[in-house]
Structures are given as structure tokens and as C-alpha cells.
Coordinates of C-alpha atoms in Angstrom, one line a residue:
X1 CA -7.6 -0.6 -1.9
X2 CA -4.6 -1.3 -1.4
X3 CA -3.1 1.7 0.3
X4 CA -1.5 4.4 -2.0
X5 CA 2.0 4.7 -0.6
X6 CA 4.3 7.5 -1.6
X7 CA 7.8 6.4 -2.5
X8 CA 10.6 8.0 -0.6
X9 CA 13.6 9.8 -2.2
X10 CA 17.2 9.9 -1.1
X11 CA 20.3 12.0 -1.4
X12 CA 23.4 11.2 -3.4
X13 CA 26.0 9.0 -1.9
X14 CA 29.5 7.6 -2.7
X15 CA 30.3 4.2 -1.3
X16 CA 34.0 4.6 -2.2
X17 CA 34.3 7.5 0.2
X18 CA 33.4 5.4 3.2
X19 CA 34.1 1.8 2.2
X20 CA 36.9 0.0 0.4
X21 CA 37.4 -3.6 -0.6
X22 CA 40.8 -5.3 -1.0
X23 CA 39.3 -8.4 -2.5
X24 CA 36.9 -6.7 -4.9
X25 CA 38.1 -3.1 -5.5
X26 CA 35.3 -2.3 -7.9
X27 CA 32.4 -3.3 -5.5
X28 CA 32.0 0.2 -3.9
X29 CA 31.9 1.9 -7.3
X30 CA 29.4 -0.6 -8.6
X31 CA 27.2 0.0 -5.6
X32 CA 27.4 3.7 -6.0
X33 CA 26.5 3.4 -9.7
X34 CA 23.3 1.4 -9.1
X35 CA 22.3 3.5 -6.1
X36 CA 22.7 6.6 -8.4
X37 CA 20.3 5.0 -10.9
X38 CA 17.8 4.2 -8.1
X39 CA 18.0 7.8 -6.8
X40 CA 17.4 9.3 -10.2
X41 CA 14.5 6.8 -10.8
X42 CA 12.8 7.8 -7.5
X43 CA 13.3 11.5 -8.3
X44 CA 11.7 11.0 -11.7
X45 CA 8.8 9.0 -10.2
X46 CA 8.1 11.7 -7.7
X47 CA 7.8 14.4 -10.4
X48 CA 5.5 12.4 -12.6
X49 CA 1.7 12.8 -12.6
X50 CA -0.4 10.0 -10.9
X51 CA -1.4 8.6 -14.3
X52 CA 2.3 8.5 -15.4
X53 CA 3.5 7.0 -12.2
X54 CA 1.7 3.7 -12.7
X55 CA 3.7 2.5 -15.9
X56 CA 6.9 3.9 -14.3
X57 CA 6.6 1.4 -11.3
X58 CA 8.3 -1.3 -13.3
X59 CA 11.4 1.0 -13.7
X60 CA 11.4 1.6 -9.9
X61 CA 11.2 -2.2 -9.2
X62 CA 14.0 -2.9 -11.6
X63 CA 16.3 -0.2 -10.1
X64 CA 15.6 -1.6 -6.6
X65 CA 16.3 -5.2 -7.6
X66 CA 19.5 -4.1 -9.3
X67 CA 20.8 -2.1 -6.4
X68 CA 19.9 -4.6 -3.6
X69 CA 22.5 -7.3 -4.3
X70 CA 25.4 -4.8 -4.3
X71 CA 24.1 -3.2 -1.1
X72 CA 23.8 -6.6 0.7
X73 CA 27.2 -7.7 -0.7
X74 CA 28.9 -4.7 1.0
X75 CA 26.9 -5.4 4.2
X76 CA 27.9 -9.1 4.2
X77 CA 31.5 -8.1 3.5
X78 CA 31.5 -5.9 6.6
X79 CA 30.2 -8.8 8.6
X80 CA 32.7 -11.2 7.2
X81 CA 29.9 -13.3 5.7
X82 CA 30.3 -15.0 2.3
X83 CA 28.6 -13.7 -0.8
X84 CA 27.5 -16.5 -3.3
X85 CA 30.0 -18.8 -1.5
X86 CA 32.9 -16.3 -2.0
X87 CA 34.6 -14.2 0.7
X88 CA 34.3 -10.5 0.2
X89 CA 36.6 -8.2 2.2
X90 CA 35.0 -4.8 2.9
X91 CA 36.5 -2.3 5.4
X92 CA 34.8 0.8 6.8
X93 CA 36.9 3.9 6.3
X94 CA 34.6 6.4 8.1
X95 CA 31.0 6.6 9.3
X96 CA 28.7 7.0 6.3
X97 CA 26.0 9.6 6.3
X98 CA 23.0 9.2 4.0
X99 CA 19.7 11.1 3.8
X100 CA 16.2 9.8 3.1
X101 CA 12.9 11.6 2.9
X102 CA 10.3 9.6 5.0
X103 CA 6.8 9.3 3.6
X104 CA 5.0 7.5 6.5
X105 CA 5.9 10.1 9.1
X106 CA 3.2 12.7 9.8
X107 CA 4.3 16.1 8.7
X108 CA 4.5 18.6 11.6
X109 CA 3.9 21.6 9.2
X110 CA 0.8 21.0 7.0
X111 CA 1.4 21.9 3.4
X112 CA 5.1 21.4 3.5
X113 CA 7.2 18.4 2.5
X114 CA 8.6 16.3 5.2
X115 CA 12.3 17.0 5.9
X116 CA 14.9 14.4 5.2
X117 CA 16.4 12.4 8.0
X118 CA 20.1 11.6 8.3
X119 CA 21.1 8.0 8.8
X120 CA 24.6 6.9 9.8
X121 CA 24.3 3.2 9.4
X122 CA 24.2 0.9 6.4
X123 CA 21.6 -1.2 8.1
X124 CA 19.1 1.7 8.0
X125 CA 19.9 2.1 4.3
X126 CA 18.9 -1.5 3.9
X127 CA 15.7 -0.9 5.8
X128 CA 14.7 2.1 3.6
X129 CA 15.4 0.1 0.4
X130 CA 13.4 -2.9 1.6
X131 CA 10.5 -0.7 2.7
X132 CA 10.5 1.1 -0.7
X133 CA 10.5 -2.4 -2.3
X134 CA 7.4 -3.3 -0.3
X135 CA 5.7 0.0 -1.2
X136 CA 6.4 -0.7 -4.9
X137 CA 4.8 -4.1 -4.8
X138 CA 1.8 -2.6 -3.1
X139 CA 1.5 0.1 -5.8
X140 CA 1.8 -2.6 -8.5
X141 CA -1.1 -4.4 -6.8
X142 CA -3.1 -1.1 -7.0
X143 CA -2.4 -0.7 -10.6
X144 CA -3.6 -4.3 -11.3
X145 CA -6.9 -3.6 -9.6
X146 CA -7.6 -0.2 -11.3
X147 CA -9.4 -2.0 -14.1
X148 CA -12.1 -3.2 -11.6
X149 CA -13.0 0.3 -10.4
X150 CA -12.7 2.3 -13.6
X151 CA -16.0 3.5 -15.0
X152 CA -14.5 5.0 -18.2
X153 CA -14.8 1.6 -20.0
X154 CA -17.1 -1.3 -19.9
X155 CA -17.0 -3.7 -17.0
X156 CA -14.2 -6.3 -17.2
X157 CA -15.1 -9.9 -18.1
X158 CA -14.9 -12.7 -15.5
X159 CA -11.5 -13.8 -16.9
X160 CA -10.1 -10.3 -16.8
X161 CA -11.4 -9.8 -13.2
X162 CA -9.9 -13.0 -12.0
X163 CA -6.5 -12.2 -13.6
X164 CA -6.4 -8.8 -12.1
X165 CA -7.2 -10.0 -8.6
X166 CA -4.7 -12.9 -8.9
X167 CA -1.9 -10.5 -10.0
X168 CA -2.7 -8.0 -7.3
X169 CA -2.7 -10.8 -4.7
X170 CA 0.7 -12.0 -5.8
X171 CA 2.2 -8.5 -5.4
X172 CA 0.6 -8.0 -2.0
X173 CA 2.0 -11.3 -0.7
X174 CA 5.4 -10.3 -2.1
X175 CA 5.1 -7.0 -0.2
X176 CA 4.2 -8.8 3.0
X177 CA 7.2 -11.1 2.7
X178 CA 9.6 -8.1 2.2
X179 CA 8.1 -6.3 5.2
X180 CA 8.3 -9.5 7.3
X181 CA 12.0 -9.7 6.5
X182 CA 12.9 -6.4 8.1
X183 CA 12.2 -7.3 11.8
X184 CA 14.3 -10.4 11.4
X185 CA 17.3 -8.2 10.7
X186 CA 16.5 -5.8 13.6
X187 CA 18.8 -7.7 16.0
X188 CA 21.8 -6.5 14.0
X189 CA 21.5 -2.9 15.2
X190 CA 20.9 -1.7 18.8
X191 CA 20.2 2.0 18.3
X192 CA 16.7 3.4 17.8
X193 CA 15.7 4.2 14.2
X194 CA 15.8 7.8 13.1
X195 CA 12.1 7.8 12.0
X196 CA 9.1 5.7 12.4
X197 CA 9.2 4.6 8.7
X198 CA 11.9 2.0 9.4
X199 CA 11.0 0.9 12.9
X200 CA 10.4 -2.7 13.6
X201 CA 6.8 -2.2 14.6
X202 CA 6.1 -0.3 11.5
X203 CA 7.5 -3.0 9.3
X204 CA 5.4 -5.6 11.2
X205 CA 2.3 -3.4 10.8
X206 CA 2.8 -3.2 7.1
X207 CA 3.2 -6.9 6.9
X208 CA -0.2 -7.4 8.7
X209 CA -1.7 -4.7 6.4
X210 CA -0.6 -6.4 3.2
X211 CA -1.9 -9.8 4.6
X212 CA -5.3 -8.2 5.4
X213 CA -5.6 -6.7 1.9
X214 CA -4.5 -10.0 0.2
X215 CA -7.1 -11.9 2.3
X216 CA -9.9 -9.6 1.2
X217 CA -8.8 -10.0 -2.4
X218 CA -9.1 -13.8 -2.0
X219 CA -12.8 -13.2 -1.1
X220 CA -13.3 -10.6 -3.8
X221 CA -12.2 -13.1 -6.5
X222 CA -15.3 -15.2 -5.9
X223 CA -17.7 -12.5 -4.5
X224 CA -20.1 -11.5 -7.2
X225 CA -21.9 -8.7 -5.4
X226 CA -19.3 -5.9 -5.7
X227 CA -19.0 -6.6 -9.4
X228 CA -22.8 -6.3 -9.8
X229 CA -22.9 -3.0 -7.9
X230 CA -20.0 -1.6 -10.0
X231 CA -21.7 -2.8 -13.1
X232 CA -25.0 -1.1 -12.2
X233 CA -23.1 2.2 -11.6
X234 CA -21.0 2.0 -14.8
X235 CA -22.7 3.9 -17.5
X236 CA -20.4 2.5 -20.2
X237 CA -21.4 -1.1 -19.4
X238 CA -23.1 -2.8 -22.4
X239 CA -24.6 -5.8 -20.7
X240 CA -28.4 -5.4 -20.8
X241 CA -29.0 -8.3 -18.4
X242 CA -27.1 -9.1 -15.2
X243 CA -27.1 -12.7 -13.9
X244 CA -28.2 -13.3 -10.4
X245 CA -25.3 -14.0 -8.1
X246 CA -24.7 -17.5 -6.8
X247 CA -22.4 -18.5 -4.0
X248 CA -22.1 -22.1 -2.9
X249 CA -23.5 -22.5 0.6
X250 CA -20.4 -24.2 1.9
X251 CA -18.2 -21.3 0.9
X252 CA -20.3 -18.5 2.5
X253 CA -19.1 -19.4 6.0
X254 CA -15.5 -19.7 4.7
X255 CA -15.7 -16.2 3.1
X256 CA -17.1 -14.8 6.4
X257 CA -14.2 -16.2 8.4
X258 CA -11.7 -15.0 5.9
X259 CA -13.1 -11.5 6.2
X260 CA -12.8 -11.7 10.0
X261 CA -9.2 -12.8 9.6
X262 CA -8.5 -9.8 7.4
X263 CA -10.2 -7.6 10.0
X264 CA -8.0 -9.1 12.7
X265 CA -4.8 -8.4 10.6
X266 CA -5.9 -4.8 10.1
X267 CA -6.5 -4.4 13.9
X268 CA -3.1 -5.8 14.5
X269 CA -1.6 -3.3 12.0
X270 CA -3.4 -0.4 13.7
X271 CA -2.1 -1.4 17.1
X272 CA 1.5 -1.7 15.8
X273 CA 1.3 1.6 14.0
X274 CA 0.0 3.3 17.2
X275 CA 3.0 1.8 19.1
X276 CA 5.4 3.1 16.5
X277 CA 4.1 6.6 17.1
X278 CA 4.6 6.3 20.8
X279 CA 8.0 4.6 20.8
X280 CA 9.7 6.0 17.7
X281 CA 10.6 9.4 16.5
X282 CA 7.6 11.2 15.1
X283 CA 4.0 10.0 14.4
X284 CA 2.5 7.9 11.7
X285 CA 0.7 9.6 8.9
X286 CA -3.0 10.1 9.7
X287 CA -4.1 9.0 6.3
X288 CA -2.5 5.6 6.8
X289 CA -4.1 5.2 10.3
X290 CA -7.5 6.1 8.9
X291 CA -7.1 3.6 6.0
X292 CA -6.2 0.8 8.4
X293 CA -9.2 1.5 10.6
X294 CA -11.5 1.6 7.5
X295 CA -10.0 -1.7 6.3
X296 CA -10.8 -3.3 9.7
X297 CA -14.4 -2.0 9.5
X298 CA -14.7 -3.2 5.9
X299 CA -13.6 -6.7 6.8
X300 CA -16.1 -7.0 9.6
X301 CA -18.8 -5.5 7.4
X302 CA -18.2 -8.1 4.7
X303 CA -18.3 -10.9 7.3
X304 CA -21.7 -9.7 8.5
X305 CA -22.9 -9.7 4.9
X306 CA -21.8 -13.2 4.3
X307 CA -23.5 -14.4 7.5
X308 CA -26.6 -12.6 6.3
X309 CA -26.4 -14.4 2.9
X310 CA -26.1 -17.7 4.8
X311 CA -29.2 -16.9 6.8
X312 CA -31.2 -15.9 3.7
X313 CA -30.3 -19.2 2.0
X314 CA -31.8 -21.0 4.9
X315 CA -35.0 -19.0 4.7
X316 CA -34.3 -16.8 7.7
X317 CA -34.9 -13.4 6.1
X318 CA -35.3 -11.7 9.4
X319 CA -31.9 -12.8 10.6
X320 CA -30.4 -11.9 7.2
X321 CA -31.7 -8.3 7.5
X322 CA -30.4 -8.1 11.0
X323 CA -27.0 -9.2 9.8
X324 CA -27.1 -6.4 7.2
X325 CA -27.9 -3.9 9.9
X326 CA -24.9 -5.2 11.9
X327 CA -22.7 -4.8 8.8
X328 CA -23.8 -1.2 8.4
X329 CA -23.1 -0.6 12.1
X330 CA -19.6 -2.0 11.7
X331 CA -19.0 0.2 8.7
X332 CA -20.3 3.2 10.6
X333 CA -23.0 3.8 8.0
X334 CA -26.5 5.0 9.1
X335 CA -29.2 2.4 8.4
X336 CA -31.6 3.7 5.8
X337 CA -35.0 4.4 7.1
X338 CA -37.8 2.7 5.2
X339 CA -40.5 4.9 3.7
X340 CA -38.3 8.0 3.8
X341 CA -38.5 9.6 0.4
X342 CA -37.2 12.8 -1.2
X343 CA -33.8 14.4 -1.1
X344 CA -31.8 14.8 2.0
X345 CA -28.4 16.4 2.8
X346 CA -27.0 12.9 3.6
X347 CA -27.9 11.5 0.2
X348 CA -26.6 14.6 -1.6
X349 CA -23.3 14.3 0.3
X350 CA -23.0 10.7 -0.5
X351 CA -23.6 11.4 -4.2
X352 CA -20.9 14.0 -4.2
X353 CA -18.4 11.7 -2.5
X354 CA -19.1 8.9 -5.1
X355 CA -18.6 11.3 -8.0
X356 CA -15.3 12.6 -6.4
X357 CA -14.2 9.0 -6.0
X358 CA -15.0 8.2 -9.6
X359 CA -12.9 11.1 -10.7
X360 CA -10.0 10.0 -8.5
X361 CA -10.2 6.5 -10.1
X362 CA -10.0 8.0 -13.6
X363 CA -7.1 10.3 -12.7
X364 CA -5.3 7.4 -10.9
X365 CA -4.8 9.6 -7.8
X366 CA -5.6 8.6 -4.2
X367 CA -8.5 6.3 -5.1
X368 CA -9.6 3.7 -2.7
X369 CA -8.6 5.7 0.4
X370 CA -11.5 4.3 2.4
X371 CA -10.3 0.7 1.9
X372 CA -13.5 -0.3 0.1
X373 CA -15.8 0.9 2.9
X374 CA -18.1 2.8 0.6
X375 CA -18.2 0.0 -1.9
X376 CA -19.3 -2.5 0.8
X377 CA -21.9 0.0 2.0
X378 CA -23.5 0.0 -1.4
X379 CA -23.6 -3.8 -1.5
X380 CA -25.3 -3.8 1.9
X381 CA -27.8 -1.2 0.9
X382 CA -28.7 -3.2 -2.3
X383 CA -29.3 -6.4 -0.4
X384 CA -31.2 -4.6 2.4
X385 CA -33.6 -3.1 -0.2
X386 CA -34.1 -6.4 -1.8
X387 CA -34.6 -8.5 1.4
X388 CA -36.8 -5.9 3.1
X389 CA -39.1 -6.0 0.1
X390 CA -39.2 -9.8 0.2
X391 CA -39.8 -9.8 3.9
X392 CA -42.6 -7.3 3.6
X393 CA -44.5 -9.0 0.8
X394 CA -43.8 -12.8 0.9
X395 CA -42.8 -14.2 4.2
X396 CA -42.9 -11.7 7.0
X397 CA -40.4 -12.4 9.8
X398 CA -39.4 -10.6 12.9
X399 CA -36.0 -8.8 12.6
X400 CA -34.0 -9.6 15.7
X401 CA -31.5 -7.1 17.2
X402 CA -28.1 -7.1 15.7
X403 CA -26.0 -7.0 18.9
X404 CA -26.4 -10.7 19.9
X405 CA -25.6 -11.8 16.3
X406 CA -22.3 -9.8 16.3
X407 CA -21.4 -11.3 19.6
X408 CA -21.8 -14.8 18.2
X409 CA -19.4 -14.3 15.3
X410 CA -16.6 -16.9 15.2
X411 CA -12.9 -16.2 14.9
X412 CA -11.1 -15.6 11.6
X413 CA -9.5 -18.2 9.4
X414 CA -6.2 -17.8 7.7
X415 CA -5.7 -18.6 4.0
X416 CA -2.1 -17.5 3.3
X417 CA 1.2 -18.6 4.7
X418 CA 4.0 -16.1 3.8
X419 CA 6.9 -17.4 1.9
X420 CA 10.2 -16.1 3.4
X421 CA 11.8 -13.4 1.3
X422 CA 15.2 -14.5 0.0
X423 CA 17.8 -11.8 -0.1
X424 CA 19.3 -11.6 -3.6
X425 CA 23.0 -12.4 -4.1
X426 CA 25.4 -11.2 -6.8
X427 CA 26.3 -13.7 -9.5
X428 CA 29.6 -15.4 -9.3
X429 CA 30.7 -14.0 -12.7
X430 CA 29.9 -10.4 -11.5
X431 CA 31.9 -10.9 -8.3
X432 CA 34.8 -12.2 -10.4
X433 CA 34.7 -9.1 -12.6
X434 CA 34.8 -6.8 -9.6
X435 CA 38.2 -8.1 -8.6
X436 CA 39.6 -5.7 -11.1
X437 CA 40.4 -2.1 -10.0
X438 CA 37.7 0.5 -10.7
X439 CA 37.9 2.0 -14.2
X440 CA 36.8 5.5 -13.1
X441 CA 36.4 7.7 -10.1
X442 CA 33.4 7.4 -7.8
X443 CA 31.9 10.9 -7.9
X444 CA 28.3 10.0 -7.1
X445 CA 28.5 11.8 -3.7
X446 CA 29.0 15.2 -5.4
X447 CA 25.7 15.2 -7.2
X448 CA 23.5 18.2 -6.3
X449 CA 20.7 17.6 -3.8
X450 CA 17.2 17.3 -5.0
X451 CA 15.8 19.1 -1.9
X452 CA 13.1 21.5 -3.0
X453 CA 14.1 23.9 -0.3
X454 CA 17.6 24.2 -1.8
X455 CA 16.3 25.1 -5.2
X456 CA 15.8 28.7 -6.2
X457 CA 12.1 29.3 -6.1
X458 CA 10.1 32.3 -7.2
X459 CA 8.0 34.1 -4.5
X460 CA 4.3 33.2 -4.4
X461 CA 2.4 35.0 -7.1
X462 CA 5.6 36.2 -8.9
X463 CA 6.1 35.9 -12.6
X464 CA 8.6 33.1 -13.3
X465 CA 12.2 34.3 -13.5
X466 CA 11.6 37.6 -11.6
X467 CA 12.8 36.5 -8.2
X468 CA 15.7 39.0 -8.2
X469 CA 13.2 41.9 -8.5
X470 CA 11.7 41.3 -5.1
X471 CA 12.9 42.5 -1.7
X472 CA 15.3 40.3 0.1
X473 CA 16.6 38.7 -3.0
X474 CA 19.6 40.9 -3.6
X475 CA 22.4 42.6 -1.7
X476 CA 20.6 45.9 -1.2
X477 CA 19.3 46.7 2.3

């Protein structure tokens, strides 16, 4: 948590070949220059290892923020809208053709990279850039939270934990604002999008997804139980005594309703993604659909846990255990049978999955793909073991069925209101400088493509550099 997006890549493009400006002749060249920098940055990011991609995200964010004002200035010039209070005259010479490689579309051929899609509208270029900006903010949020899940070092302090969650929340809210901006521009183009990545429903779904993740982070900041479970599993932790968790009673119900709100946002995101697959071209990646469903389950499972904590505070241990059972049912986890000892295939499989997840965290690759579902399951199991022992030895109470309790859950409660994303404008001094004619030719459209299928690749199993020695590689028949 949050979702591990893959940043898209794009082809080279020359604005001067398709646009010209009589008022600011250097504007197309400047846009091509910053787009070329962004293209190279995305290509480099794609080729880095997962551990190297995290520190490179700041370069991607800088390249996006540098290119966006020039792209929007050309778009405003085409629509005869002022830029920073100044009129910019832009004329379309011919229909532009750009290529982007989508990353949310499900690949029809497993094991192969998704083919690029051609777009013939500057509006779709803006959509791809904004979606990439939202992905980058989400990935920055992931990088902030990596400290909380890493077992290579000692557990973070309370101050470090709060700072990491606060930073991650800020990035997620920024991502939600960017995704929310895209549907507001959708009335500017009537044609259907070339892929589901930039459809209106997909952007709205990603907005709901980012809100769901940010809402759960608001709960995580003051939720001591996940930190205790992680501390118990961390072999490098040096604390010999773990303080008992304390949550004010008045906040328990609030946390439960926040978790329900997050679950509702995730359910809305799932519905919108499903509609994108049916209306748009192509289908949404199955990993994203699974993640959204796991996030919905995690939100409801957390809500059940907080209702159980509230019941336990009031001395209703039986109801508290029933709430834990309801939480496990929401997560899709089998309730552990009391008195069952020894090894079982289920326990061995769970141990393997936990070890694989720990390795993913250390490598920085695809960790948290279950949206915190396994982590919440460990918290529920810890509380179930503790409360069952209390109920069996101190105050024995009957455990009611979980179904009626789930049916009595209230609605969710919102905590965040999105701040509208403000499109960046070029500075007045920069616009003034672009009134001069361009000082060089715009040759960015002639750069070689980065398509892997266009590159000369050796046959599978061949020694590097011996492609010409194999059949079909020469002119002999």
C-alpha cells in the first residue's frame, strides 16, 4: 500500500512540425525540449532496478512539472485563452501523432510488453501527462511508507512513523487532486479515448483509490496495533519491552467509520474500473483490480476490528471476539480453530507468503500488493488469541454470530476534502523571452524510437552478438 504503478513511456515528438506561434515563435521549440527531457527521464526510469527507481522519482516529478506549463500554454493558445494574462497565438499546421505505452491496460499476450497506442489529439497528451503525474505522486507515497514495513533495520520511532505517514498522505491527496482534474477537462473532446488508461471513468476511479488509501493512512497514524505486530516480526528490533496499545474510546468509533469510508471509496473505484473495461478500448490490468478489491476488504476488516476494540473496552468480550470473526470473514481469512496444534499446509503456505513479502519489501519491488490485507489479518489473529484466552479464563461470555453485527455497521465518515489542482502557468518573463525567434532547429521528432521490438535482439539462448549466425538473420535462403 499504496498501489505500485508503472510509469508509461512515450515516443519522440516535435511540436514545431505541427504547431506554430506568430506571437511566441520559440514556444513550440521550448515545448519539444522539455518533452524530450521528460521522455528520456521516463526511459531511464523504466530501465532502472526497483531499488534505483525510488530515488529517481524526484527527477521524474521535476521533468513533468517543467513540461506541463509549456504543454498547457500551447493548448490554451489553440483555444485562444490567455496564458498568465497574455495572449498567445498558436496555429495547428497538421494533425499531430504521438505514441504512448499504456500501463493500466491488461496485456493481451502474457509475457510481452503492451504495444504503444497512437493519439492524434493534444488533449490526450495532456491526459497521459496528468495520469503520469498522479502515478508519480502515488509512488512517492509508497517510498515514504517503505520505512514502516522494512525489517532490515530496527522499527522506526513514533516521530519517524508519524512523519512518514504524513508525507505519504500529502502525496496521495496530491495524486487524488490530479486525477480529479482530468474528468473536468473531458468535455473538451468528444471522441472516445484510445485506451482505458486515460478514460474519464479510469481517472475518477484512481481519484477514489487515492482517497481510500489516504483515509486508511489517517487511521494508521494513530493505530498502534500494526506497529506492534511489525515490531514483533522484526528480528532487528532492539526494544525489549513493548508498551500496551491505548486508543481513546471516543476515537475508536471514528476510526471504524473512517475505515468504512475508505472501503466505500475502494468499492467505487472498483465499479468505475469495471465500467472502464466495458466501455473503453481494452481491459484494466488484473493486478490493479485485485488490489482495489483487497483494499475494500482491508477497510471493512479494520472497521470490524475497531468495533471489536470498542466492545472489549465496555467489557463485552464475547461481542469483541465476534467482531474479530467478522473482520476475518471480510478479509477472506479462515478463522483459526482453537486447540488445533501442529503443522498444517495452510500455516506453511502463510509462512512462505510472509517471507516472500519481506523479500519484496527489501528489494523495493511490488511489495504491498495485497493492500495491507495480510497485515490486518495478523493484527486480528493477535487480538483473537488474546481475547479468547481472556474469555476462557476470566469472564466467560457467549460469542454471538457475526452476521447481525456486520449488518448493524454504520456508514462511513469522510475526513478529507480534495483541494482542486491548479494548472501551472508559464512565468511572464519566460513568455516574454519566447517572443524571440527560435535559435535552433526543432529536431526532437527524429529521435530513434525506444520500442524494444524495434531493437536488434539476439535469439533466446544465443550468445550476445551472434544474431547474424542464426537462420533467418541474413540474406541466404
